[in-house]
mmCIF file with all atom_site columns, C-alpha atoms in Angstrom:
data_model
loop_
_atom_site.group_PDB
_atom_site.id
_atom_site.type_symbol
_atom_site.label_atom_id
_atom_site.label_alt_id
_atom_site.label_comp_id
_atom_site.label_asym_id
_atom_site.label_entity_id
_atom_site.label_seq_id
_atom_site.pdbx_PDB_ins_code
_atom_site.Cartn_x
_atom_site.Cartn_y
_atom_site.Cartn_z
_atom_site.occupancy
_atom_site.B_iso_or_equiv
_atom_site.pdbx_formal_charge
_atom_site.auth_seq_id
_atom_site.auth_comp_id
_atom_site.auth_asym_id
_atom_site.auth_atom_id
_atom_site.pdbx_PDB_model_num
ATOM 1   C CA . MET A 1 1   ? 85.779  122.476 110.756 1.00 0.00 ? 1   MET A CA 1
ATOM 2   C CA . THR A 1 2   ? 83.900  120.666 108.069 1.00 0.00 ? 2   THR A CA 1
ATOM 3   C CA . THR A 1 3   ? 85.381  117.829 106.147 1.00 0.00 ? 3   THR A CA 1
ATOM 4   C CA . ILE A 1 4   ? 84.568  116.475 102.785 1.00 0.00 ? 4   ILE A CA 1
ATOM 5   C CA . GLY A 1 5   ? 85.318  112.931 101.585 1.00 0.00 ? 5   GLY A CA 1
ATOM 6   C CA . ILE A 1 6   ? 86.343  112.668 97.900  1.00 0.00 ? 6   ILE A CA 1
ATOM 7   C CA . THR A 1 7   ? 86.106  109.222 96.172  1.00 0.00 ? 7   THR A CA 1
ATOM 8   C CA . GLY A 1 8   ? 85.269  107.836 92.805  1.00 0.00 ? 8   GLY A CA 1
ATOM 9   C CA . GLY A 1 9   ? 86.306  104.619 90.904  1.00 0.00 ? 9   GLY A CA 1
ATOM 10  C CA . ILE A 1 10  ? 90.207  104.502 89.469  1.00 0.00 ? 10  ILE A CA 1
ATOM 11  C CA . GLY A 1 11  ? 90.106  106.374 86.594  1.00 0.00 ? 11  GLY A CA 1
ATOM 12  C CA . SER A 1 12  ? 86.932  108.324 87.562  1.00 0.00 ? 12  SER A CA 1
ATOM 13  C CA . GLY A 1 13  ? 89.031  112.185 88.516  1.00 0.00 ? 13  GLY A CA 1
ATOM 14  C CA . LYS A 1 14  ? 88.791  112.206 92.051  1.00 0.00 ? 14  LYS A CA 1
ATOM 15  C CA . SER A 1 15  ? 92.371  113.388 92.502  1.00 0.00 ? 15  SER A CA 1
ATOM 16  C CA . LEU A 1 16  ? 91.554  116.199 90.108  1.00 0.00 ? 16  LEU A CA 1
ATOM 17  C CA . VAL A 1 17  ? 88.251  116.986 91.637  1.00 0.00 ? 17  VAL A CA 1
ATOM 18  C CA . ALA A 1 18  ? 89.822  116.935 95.017  1.00 0.00 ? 18  ALA A CA 1
ATOM 19  C CA . SER A 1 19  ? 92.604  119.452 93.614  1.00 0.00 ? 19  SER A CA 1
ATOM 20  C CA . LEU A 1 20  ? 90.243  121.634 92.407  1.00 0.00 ? 20  LEU A CA 1
ATOM 21  C CA . LEU A 1 21  ? 88.361  121.647 95.851  1.00 0.00 ? 21  LEU A CA 1
ATOM 22  C CA . GLY A 1 22  ? 91.973  122.909 97.040  1.00 0.00 ? 22  GLY A CA 1
ATOM 23  C CA . THR A 1 23  ? 92.072  126.055 94.944  1.00 0.00 ? 23  THR A CA 1
ATOM 24  C CA . TYR A 1 24  ? 89.600  126.980 97.210  1.00 0.00 ? 24  TYR A CA 1
ATOM 25  C CA . GLY A 1 25  ? 91.945  126.998 100.062 1.00 0.00 ? 25  GLY A CA 1
ATOM 26  C CA . MET A 1 26  ? 90.710  123.865 101.123 1.00 0.00 ? 26  MET A CA 1
ATOM 27  C CA . PRO A 1 27  ? 93.969  121.636 102.611 1.00 0.00 ? 27  PRO A CA 1
ATOM 28  C CA . VAL A 1 28  ? 93.608  117.927 100.859 1.00 0.00 ? 28  VAL A CA 1
ATOM 29  C CA . TYR A 1 29  ? 94.778  114.674 102.734 1.00 0.00 ? 29  TYR A CA 1
ATOM 30  C CA . VAL A 1 30  ? 95.701  112.049 99.721  1.00 0.00 ? 30  VAL A CA 1
ATOM 31  C CA . ALA A 1 31  ? 94.838  109.251 102.025 1.00 0.00 ? 31  ALA A CA 1
ATOM 32  C CA . ASP A 1 32  ? 96.166  106.455 99.159  1.00 0.00 ? 32  ASP A CA 1
ATOM 33  C CA . GLU A 1 33  ? 99.802  108.474 99.163  1.00 0.00 ? 33  GLU A CA 1
ATOM 34  C CA . GLU A 1 34  ? 99.692  109.020 103.156 1.00 0.00 ? 34  GLU A CA 1
ATOM 35  C CA . SER A 1 35  ? 99.237  105.235 103.609 1.00 0.00 ? 35  SER A CA 1
ATOM 36  C CA . LYS A 1 36  ? 101.989 104.244 101.659 1.00 0.00 ? 36  LYS A CA 1
ATOM 37  C CA . GLN A 1 37  ? 104.353 106.273 103.494 1.00 0.00 ? 37  GLN A CA 1
ATOM 38  C CA . LEU A 1 38  ? 103.247 105.289 106.848 1.00 0.00 ? 38  LEU A CA 1
ATOM 39  C CA . VAL A 1 39  ? 103.308 101.659 105.536 1.00 0.00 ? 39  VAL A CA 1
ATOM 40  C CA . ALA A 1 40  ? 106.977 102.402 104.669 1.00 0.00 ? 40  ALA A CA 1
ATOM 41  C CA . THR A 1 41  ? 108.270 104.443 107.723 1.00 0.00 ? 41  THR A CA 1
ATOM 42  C CA . LEU A 1 42  ? 105.954 103.790 110.821 1.00 0.00 ? 42  LEU A CA 1
ATOM 43  C CA . PRO A 1 43  ? 107.553 100.928 112.787 1.00 0.00 ? 43  PRO A CA 1
ATOM 44  C CA . VAL A 1 44  ? 104.487 100.201 114.649 1.00 0.00 ? 44  VAL A CA 1
ATOM 45  C CA . ILE A 1 45  ? 102.995 99.038  111.028 1.00 0.00 ? 45  ILE A CA 1
ATOM 46  C CA . ARG A 1 46  ? 105.890 97.066  110.184 1.00 0.00 ? 46  ARG A CA 1
ATOM 47  C CA . GLU A 1 47  ? 106.239 95.098  113.284 1.00 0.00 ? 47  GLU A CA 1
ATOM 48  C CA . GLN A 1 48  ? 102.511 93.783  112.967 1.00 0.00 ? 48  GLN A CA 1
ATOM 49  C CA . LEU A 1 49  ? 102.951 93.294  109.092 1.00 0.00 ? 49  LEU A CA 1
ATOM 50  C CA . THR A 1 50  ? 106.114 90.866  109.707 1.00 0.00 ? 50  THR A CA 1
ATOM 51  C CA . ALA A 1 51  ? 104.707 89.028  112.486 1.00 0.00 ? 51  ALA A CA 1
ATOM 52  C CA . LEU A 1 52  ? 101.738 88.086  109.516 1.00 0.00 ? 52  LEU A CA 1
ATOM 53  C CA . PRO A 1 53  ? 102.193 84.338  108.072 1.00 0.00 ? 53  PRO A CA 1
ATOM 54  C CA . GLY A 1 54  ? 105.016 85.048  105.337 1.00 0.00 ? 54  GLY A CA 1
ATOM 55  C CA . GLY A 1 55  ? 105.343 88.491  106.387 1.00 0.00 ? 55  GLY A CA 1
ATOM 56  C CA . ASP A 1 56  ? 109.153 88.353  107.449 1.00 0.00 ? 56  ASP A CA 1
ATOM 57  C CA . GLY A 1 57  ? 109.760 89.240  103.784 1.00 0.00 ? 57  GLY A CA 1
ATOM 58  C CA . ILE A 1 58  ? 107.656 92.215  103.165 1.00 0.00 ? 58  ILE A CA 1
ATOM 59  C CA . TYR A 1 59  ? 110.509 94.425  104.534 1.00 0.00 ? 59  TYR A CA 1
ATOM 60  C CA . ASP A 1 60  ? 114.138 94.099  102.950 1.00 0.00 ? 60  ASP A CA 1
ATOM 61  C CA . ALA A 1 61  ? 117.405 96.212  103.133 1.00 0.00 ? 61  ALA A CA 1
ATOM 62  C CA . ASN A 1 62  ? 115.604 99.039  100.697 1.00 0.00 ? 62  ASN A CA 1
ATOM 63  C CA . GLY A 1 63  ? 112.407 99.018  103.014 1.00 0.00 ? 63  GLY A CA 1
ATOM 64  C CA . LEU A 1 64  ? 109.054 97.924  101.988 1.00 0.00 ? 64  LEU A CA 1
ATOM 65  C CA . ASN A 1 65  ? 109.065 95.388  99.324  1.00 0.00 ? 65  ASN A CA 1
ATOM 66  C CA . ARG A 1 66  ? 105.522 96.270  97.651  1.00 0.00 ? 66  ARG A CA 1
ATOM 67  C CA . ARG A 1 67  ? 105.896 93.448  95.105  1.00 0.00 ? 67  ARG A CA 1
ATOM 68  C CA . ARG A 1 68  ? 106.447 90.616  97.922  1.00 0.00 ? 68  ARG A CA 1
ATOM 69  C CA . MET A 1 69  ? 103.244 92.356  100.365 1.00 0.00 ? 69  MET A CA 1
ATOM 70  C CA . ALA A 1 70  ? 100.986 92.499  96.691  1.00 0.00 ? 70  ALA A CA 1
ATOM 71  C CA . ALA A 1 71  ? 101.943 88.548  96.221  1.00 0.00 ? 71  ALA A CA 1
ATOM 72  C CA . LEU A 1 72  ? 101.280 87.911  99.590  1.00 0.00 ? 72  LEU A CA 1
ATOM 73  C CA . ILE A 1 73  ? 97.625  88.919  100.089 1.00 0.00 ? 73  ILE A CA 1
ATOM 74  C CA . PHE A 1 74  ? 96.434  89.047  96.134  1.00 0.00 ? 74  PHE A CA 1
ATOM 75  C CA . ASN A 1 75  ? 94.945  85.739  96.731  1.00 0.00 ? 75  ASN A CA 1
ATOM 76  C CA . ASP A 1 76  ? 94.407  85.537  100.483 1.00 0.00 ? 76  ASP A CA 1
ATOM 77  C CA . PRO A 1 77  ? 91.203  87.411  101.269 1.00 0.00 ? 77  PRO A CA 1
ATOM 78  C CA . SER A 1 78  ? 91.631  86.627  104.962 1.00 0.00 ? 78  SER A CA 1
ATOM 79  C CA . LEU A 1 79  ? 95.345  87.794  104.727 1.00 0.00 ? 79  LEU A CA 1
ATOM 80  C CA . LEU A 1 80  ? 94.388  91.147  102.809 1.00 0.00 ? 80  LEU A CA 1
ATOM 81  C CA . ALA A 1 81  ? 91.296  91.918  105.746 1.00 0.00 ? 81  ALA A CA 1
ATOM 82  C CA . GLN A 1 82  ? 94.194  91.211  108.147 1.00 0.00 ? 82  GLN A CA 1
ATOM 83  C CA . VAL A 1 83  ? 96.545  93.848  106.491 1.00 0.00 ? 83  VAL A CA 1
ATOM 84  C CA . ASN A 1 84  ? 93.673  96.376  105.585 1.00 0.00 ? 84  ASN A CA 1
ATOM 85  C CA . GLY A 1 85  ? 92.930  96.346  109.516 1.00 0.00 ? 85  GLY A CA 1
ATOM 86  C CA . ILE A 1 86  ? 96.709  97.110  110.369 1.00 0.00 ? 86  ILE A CA 1
ATOM 87  C CA . ILE A 1 87  ? 97.019  99.686  107.965 1.00 0.00 ? 87  ILE A CA 1
ATOM 88  C CA . HIS A 1 88  ? 93.759  101.493 107.832 1.00 0.00 ? 88  HIS A CA 1
ATOM 89  C CA . PRO A 1 89  ? 93.389  102.235 111.682 1.00 0.00 ? 89  PRO A CA 1
ATOM 90  C CA . GLU A 1 90  ? 96.899  104.274 111.705 1.00 0.00 ? 90  GLU A CA 1
ATOM 91  C CA . VAL A 1 91  ? 96.105  106.096 108.581 1.00 0.00 ? 91  VAL A CA 1
ATOM 92  C CA . ALA A 1 92  ? 92.881  107.309 110.123 1.00 0.00 ? 92  ALA A CA 1
ATOM 93  C CA . ARG A 1 93  ? 94.764  108.478 113.202 1.00 0.00 ? 93  ARG A CA 1
ATOM 94  C CA . HIS A 1 94  ? 97.054  110.346 111.188 1.00 0.00 ? 94  HIS A CA 1
ATOM 95  C CA . PHE A 1 95  ? 94.243  111.994 109.395 1.00 0.00 ? 95  PHE A CA 1
ATOM 96  C CA . ARG A 1 96  ? 92.785  113.053 112.951 1.00 0.00 ? 96  ARG A CA 1
ATOM 97  C CA . GLN A 1 97  ? 96.092  114.269 113.702 1.00 0.00 ? 97  GLN A CA 1
ATOM 98  C CA . TRP A 1 98  ? 96.763  116.013 110.350 1.00 0.00 ? 98  TRP A CA 1
ATOM 99  C CA . LEU A 1 99  ? 93.348  117.350 110.522 1.00 0.00 ? 99  LEU A CA 1
ATOM 100 C CA . SER A 1 100 ? 94.180  118.850 114.079 1.00 0.00 ? 100 SER A CA 1
ATOM 101 C CA . GLU A 1 101 ? 96.580  120.869 112.731 1.00 0.00 ? 101 GLU A CA 1
ATOM 102 C CA . GLN A 1 102 ? 94.611  122.765 109.979 1.00 0.00 ? 102 GLN A CA 1
ATOM 103 C CA . THR A 1 103 ? 92.859  126.033 110.293 1.00 0.00 ? 103 THR A CA 1
ATOM 104 C CA . ALA A 1 104 ? 90.681  126.230 107.284 1.00 0.00 ? 104 ALA A CA 1
ATOM 105 C CA . PRO A 1 105 ? 86.898  125.867 107.570 1.00 0.00 ? 105 PRO A CA 1
ATOM 106 C CA . TYR A 1 106 ? 86.823  123.087 105.191 1.00 0.00 ? 106 TYR A CA 1
ATOM 107 C CA . ALA A 1 107 ? 89.428  119.840 104.762 1.00 0.00 ? 107 ALA A CA 1
ATOM 108 C CA . VAL A 1 108 ? 88.969  117.078 101.890 1.00 0.00 ? 108 VAL A CA 1
ATOM 109 C CA . LEU A 1 109 ? 90.094  113.473 102.475 1.00 0.00 ? 109 LEU A CA 1
ATOM 110 C CA . GLU A 1 110 ? 90.721  111.977 99.260  1.00 0.00 ? 110 GLU A CA 1
ATOM 111 C CA . SER A 1 111 ? 90.908  108.101 99.338  1.00 0.00 ? 111 SER A CA 1
ATOM 112 C CA . ALA A 1 112 ? 89.962  105.357 96.442  1.00 0.00 ? 112 ALA A CA 1
ATOM 113 C CA . ILE A 1 113 ? 88.053  103.321 99.333  1.00 0.00 ? 113 ILE A CA 1
ATOM 114 C CA . LEU A 1 114 ? 86.545  106.223 101.476 1.00 0.00 ? 114 LEU A CA 1
ATOM 115 C CA . PHE A 1 115 ? 83.544  103.436 102.199 1.00 0.00 ? 115 PHE A CA 1
ATOM 116 C CA . GLU A 1 116 ? 85.763  100.295 101.692 1.00 0.00 ? 116 GLU A CA 1
ATOM 117 C CA . SER A 1 117 ? 88.203  101.189 104.544 1.00 0.00 ? 117 SER A CA 1
ATOM 118 C CA . GLY A 1 118 ? 85.565  102.856 107.159 1.00 0.00 ? 118 GLY A CA 1
ATOM 119 C CA . PHE A 1 119 ? 87.029  106.364 106.176 1.00 0.00 ? 119 PHE A CA 1
ATOM 120 C CA . ASP A 1 120 ? 83.813  107.667 105.449 1.00 0.00 ? 120 ASP A CA 1
ATOM 121 C CA . ARG A 1 121 ? 83.145  108.209 109.187 1.00 0.00 ? 121 ARG A CA 1
ATOM 122 C CA . GLN A 1 122 ? 85.609  110.218 109.537 1.00 0.00 ? 122 GLN A CA 1
ATOM 123 C CA . VAL A 1 123 ? 84.192  112.997 107.326 1.00 0.00 ? 123 VAL A CA 1
ATOM 124 C CA . ASP A 1 124 ? 80.885  115.204 107.584 1.00 0.00 ? 124 ASP A CA 1
ATOM 125 C CA . TRP A 1 125 ? 80.039  115.052 103.594 1.00 0.00 ? 125 TRP A CA 1
ATOM 126 C CA . ARG A 1 126 ? 80.741  112.184 101.062 1.00 0.00 ? 126 ARG A CA 1
ATOM 127 C CA . VAL A 1 127 ? 81.297  113.139 97.564  1.00 0.00 ? 127 VAL A CA 1
ATOM 128 C CA . THR A 1 128 ? 81.617  110.120 94.838  1.00 0.00 ? 128 THR A CA 1
ATOM 129 C CA . VAL A 1 129 ? 83.068  111.467 91.333  1.00 0.00 ? 129 VAL A CA 1
ATOM 130 C CA . TYR A 1 130 ? 81.743  109.280 88.474  1.00 0.00 ? 130 TYR A CA 1
ATOM 131 C CA . ALA A 1 131 ? 82.647  108.377 85.266  1.00 0.00 ? 131 ALA A CA 1
ATOM 132 C CA . PRO A 1 132 ? 81.582  104.669 82.945  1.00 0.00 ? 132 PRO A CA 1
ATOM 133 C CA . ARG A 1 133 ? 83.241  102.445 83.314  1.00 0.00 ? 133 ARG A CA 1
ATOM 134 C CA . ALA A 1 134 ? 84.404  101.790 80.316  1.00 0.00 ? 134 ALA A CA 1
ATOM 135 C CA . LEU A 1 135 ? 85.891  105.546 80.078  1.00 0.00 ? 135 LEU A CA 1
ATOM 136 C CA . ARG A 1 136 ? 87.648  104.562 83.138  1.00 0.00 ? 136 ARG A CA 1
ATOM 137 C CA . LEU A 1 137 ? 89.258  101.373 82.077  1.00 0.00 ? 137 LEU A CA 1
ATOM 138 C CA . GLN A 1 138 ? 90.823  103.709 78.768  1.00 0.00 ? 138 GLN A CA 1
ATOM 139 C CA . ARG A 1 139 ? 91.845  106.357 81.179  1.00 0.00 ? 139 ARG A CA 1
ATOM 140 C CA . VAL A 1 140 ? 93.857  104.191 83.438  1.00 0.00 ? 140 VAL A CA 1
ATOM 141 C CA . MET A 1 141 ? 95.208  102.041 80.785  1.00 0.00 ? 141 MET A CA 1
ATOM 142 C CA . ALA A 1 142 ? 96.556  105.312 78.584  1.00 0.00 ? 142 ALA A CA 1
ATOM 143 C CA . ARG A 1 143 ? 97.752  106.825 82.266  1.00 0.00 ? 143 ARG A CA 1
ATOM 144 C CA . ASP A 1 144 ? 99.654  103.909 83.740  1.00 0.00 ? 144 ASP A CA 1
ATOM 145 C CA . GLY A 1 145 ? 100.386 101.613 80.724  1.00 0.00 ? 145 GLY A CA 1
ATOM 146 C CA . LEU A 1 146 ? 98.165  98.802  82.288  1.00 0.00 ? 146 LEU A CA 1
ATOM 147 C CA . THR A 1 147 ? 96.722  96.016  79.960  1.00 0.00 ? 147 THR A CA 1
ATOM 148 C CA . GLU A 1 148 ? 92.604  95.674  80.449  1.00 0.00 ? 148 GLU A CA 1
ATOM 149 C CA . ALA A 1 149 ? 92.805  92.599  82.428  1.00 0.00 ? 149 ALA A CA 1
ATOM 150 C CA . ASP A 1 150 ? 95.112  94.476  85.173  1.00 0.00 ? 150 ASP A CA 1
ATOM 151 C CA . VAL A 1 151 ? 92.776  97.095  85.206  1.00 0.00 ? 151 VAL A CA 1
ATOM 152 C CA . LEU A 1 152 ? 89.669  95.470  85.412  1.00 0.00 ? 152 LEU A CA 1
ATOM 153 C CA . ARG A 1 153 ? 90.801  93.348  88.382  1.00 0.00 ? 153 ARG A CA 1
ATOM 154 C CA . ARG A 1 154 ? 92.152  96.620  90.080  1.00 0.00 ? 154 ARG A CA 1
ATOM 155 C CA . MET A 1 155 ? 88.293  97.794  89.557  1.00 0.00 ? 155 MET A CA 1
ATOM 156 C CA . GLU A 1 156 ? 86.530  94.171  91.219  1.00 0.00 ? 156 GLU A CA 1
ATOM 157 C CA . ASN A 1 157 ? 88.377  95.272  94.416  1.00 0.00 ? 157 ASN A CA 1
ATOM 158 C CA . GLN A 1 158 ? 86.402  98.353  94.703  1.00 0.00 ? 158 GLN A CA 1
ATOM 159 C CA . TRP A 1 159 ? 82.853  98.898  95.683  1.00 0.00 ? 159 TRP A CA 1
ATOM 160 C CA . PRO A 1 160 ? 80.587  99.051  92.347  1.00 0.00 ? 160 PRO A CA 1
ATOM 161 C CA . ASP A 1 161 ? 79.894  102.656 91.579  1.00 0.00 ? 161 ASP A CA 1
ATOM 162 C CA . GLU A 1 162 ? 75.786  102.233 92.152  1.00 0.00 ? 162 GLU A CA 1
ATOM 163 C CA . VAL A 1 163 ? 77.039  101.604 95.230  1.00 0.00 ? 163 VAL A CA 1
ATOM 164 C CA . LYS A 1 164 ? 79.164  104.505 96.671  1.00 0.00 ? 164 LYS A CA 1
ATOM 165 C CA . LYS A 1 165 ? 76.613  106.873 94.944  1.00 0.00 ? 165 LYS A CA 1
ATOM 166 C CA . ALA A 1 166 ? 73.887  105.367 97.348  1.00 0.00 ? 166 ALA A CA 1
ATOM 167 C CA . HIS A 1 167 ? 76.249  106.072 100.176 1.00 0.00 ? 167 HIS A CA 1
ATOM 168 C CA . SER A 1 168 ? 77.215  109.364 99.516  1.00 0.00 ? 168 SER A CA 1
ATOM 169 C CA . ASP A 1 169 ? 75.905  112.915 99.706  1.00 0.00 ? 169 ASP A CA 1
ATOM 170 C CA . PHE A 1 170 ? 76.876  114.244 96.630  1.00 0.00 ? 170 PHE A CA 1
ATOM 171 C CA . VAL A 1 171 ? 77.611  113.085 93.039  1.00 0.00 ? 171 VAL A CA 1
ATOM 172 C CA . ILE A 1 172 ? 79.787  114.489 90.755  1.00 0.00 ? 172 ILE A CA 1
ATOM 173 C CA . TYR A 1 173 ? 80.089  113.289 87.190  1.00 0.00 ? 173 TYR A CA 1
ATOM 174 C CA . ASN A 1 174 ? 83.393  113.174 85.243  1.00 0.00 ? 174 ASN A CA 1
ATOM 175 C CA . ASP A 1 175 ? 82.325  111.594 82.584  1.00 0.00 ? 175 ASP A CA 1
ATOM 176 C CA . GLY A 1 176 ? 83.576  114.051 79.259  1.00 0.00 ? 176 GLY A CA 1
ATOM 177 C CA . SER A 1 177 ? 80.402  115.267 78.407  1.00 0.00 ? 177 SER A CA 1
ATOM 178 C CA . GLN A 1 178 ? 79.609  116.985 81.644  1.00 0.00 ? 178 GLN A CA 1
ATOM 179 C CA . ALA A 1 179 ? 81.465  120.547 82.427  1.00 0.00 ? 179 ALA A CA 1
ATOM 180 C CA . LEU A 1 180 ? 83.417  119.707 85.736  1.00 0.00 ? 180 LEU A CA 1
ATOM 181 C CA . ILE A 1 181 ? 84.191  123.410 86.872  1.00 0.00 ? 181 ILE A CA 1
ATOM 182 C CA . PRO A 1 182 ? 80.300  124.182 87.441  1.00 0.00 ? 182 PRO A CA 1
ATOM 183 C CA . GLN A 1 183 ? 79.612  120.976 89.538  1.00 0.00 ? 183 GLN A CA 1
ATOM 184 C CA . ILE A 1 184 ? 82.395  121.881 91.594  1.00 0.00 ? 184 ILE A CA 1
ATOM 185 C CA . GLU A 1 185 ? 81.239  125.586 92.175  1.00 0.00 ? 185 GLU A CA 1
ATOM 186 C CA . THR A 1 186 ? 77.780  124.247 93.058  1.00 0.00 ? 186 THR A CA 1
ATOM 187 C CA . LEU A 1 187 ? 78.886  121.667 95.704  1.00 0.00 ? 187 LEU A CA 1
ATOM 188 C CA . VAL A 1 188 ? 81.034  124.391 97.285  1.00 0.00 ? 188 VAL A CA 1
ATOM 189 C CA . ALA A 1 189 ? 78.062  126.998 97.314  1.00 0.00 ? 189 ALA A CA 1
ATOM 190 C CA . HIS A 1 190 ? 75.800  124.194 98.659  1.00 0.00 ? 190 HIS A CA 1
ATOM 191 C CA . LEU A 1 191 ? 78.394  123.143 101.633 1.00 0.00 ? 191 LEU A CA 1
ATOM 192 C CA . SER A 1 192 ? 78.873  126.790 102.458 1.00 0.00 ? 192 SER A CA 1
ATOM 193 C CA . ASN A 1 193 ? 74.854  127.426 102.768 1.00 0.00 ? 193 ASN A CA 1
ATOM 194 C CA . ARG A 1 194 ? 74.085  123.803 104.032 1.00 0.00 ? 194 ARG A CA 1
ATOM 195 C CA . ASP A 1 195 ? 71.632  124.489 107.180 1.00 0.00 ? 195 ASP A CA 1
ATOM 196 C CA . ARG A 1 196 ? 73.258  121.629 109.233 1.00 0.00 ? 196 ARG A CA 1
ATOM 197 C CA . GLU A 1 197 ? 69.905  121.179 111.071 1.00 0.00 ? 197 GLU A CA 1
ATOM 198 C CA . ALA A 1 198 ? 67.902  120.582 107.526 1.00 0.00 ? 198 ALA A CA 1
ATOM 199 C CA . PRO A 1 199 ? 66.764  117.377 106.503 1.00 0.00 ? 199 PRO A CA 1
ATOM 200 C CA . ILE A 1 200 ? 69.231  115.804 103.954 1.00 0.00 ? 200 ILE A CA 1
ATOM 201 C CA . ILE A 1 201 ? 68.272  113.703 100.531 1.00 0.00 ? 201 ILE A CA 1
ATOM 202 C CA . PHE A 1 202 ? 71.008  111.433 99.610  1.00 0.00 ? 202 PHE A CA 1
ATOM 203 C CA . PRO A 1 203 ? 72.055  111.436 97.558  1.00 0.00 ? 203 PRO A CA 1
ATOM 204 C CA . VAL A 1 204 ? 72.386  115.091 95.768  1.00 0.00 ? 204 VAL A CA 1
ATOM 205 C CA . ASP A 1 205 ? 72.914  114.619 91.914  1.00 0.00 ? 205 ASP A CA 1
ATOM 206 C CA . TYR A 1 206 ? 73.894  117.824 90.817  1.00 0.00 ? 206 TYR A CA 1
ATOM 207 C CA . ALA A 1 207 ? 74.054  116.516 87.022  1.00 0.00 ? 207 ALA A CA 1
ATOM 208 C CA . ARG A 1 208 ? 70.741  115.315 87.101  1.00 0.00 ? 208 ARG A CA 1
ATOM 209 C CA . ASP A 1 209 ? 68.680  118.311 88.790  1.00 0.00 ? 209 ASP A CA 1
#
């Protein structure tokens, strides 16, 4: 089975690209959603999070207190790294288990932090969905009702687009001026025809070919 990792900055349209790949019969694992579920329900994560400094208030009678956890790690990079070190390995294990249950020739891993989390090592091909920063800002503000400052703060927690593109095998542009479907079709055809022994040039930038 060939695995494809889809990433992109907030508001880039990575979920749209992943869902379009799903229409080709590719099962899609949405790491962000699965991570939330695992944090809320997996005992090993709960035990380790509550053992962190101040972690005794992360869970309450209603389950995970996301506001409390966010407040705990917001200004503490060291604690954030510890939290990620607890959660990311469990998500990776869950993904591998999920993958073992799939029968399609291709499977997709969608993750906002594909590179930051190390999930890129779990896949064969890495695809970055790109949109200009200003456009992404507008999209997220309209979609989520967030302030500009809130969105910019989230953007700062992700790798810059140019760095993601440089680490990717493919770049898809969702900038409103280039048709998305032809790029998806080209990606699928390229994956289907790729000689695994052939040399690869990184990144393959379809919109600029």
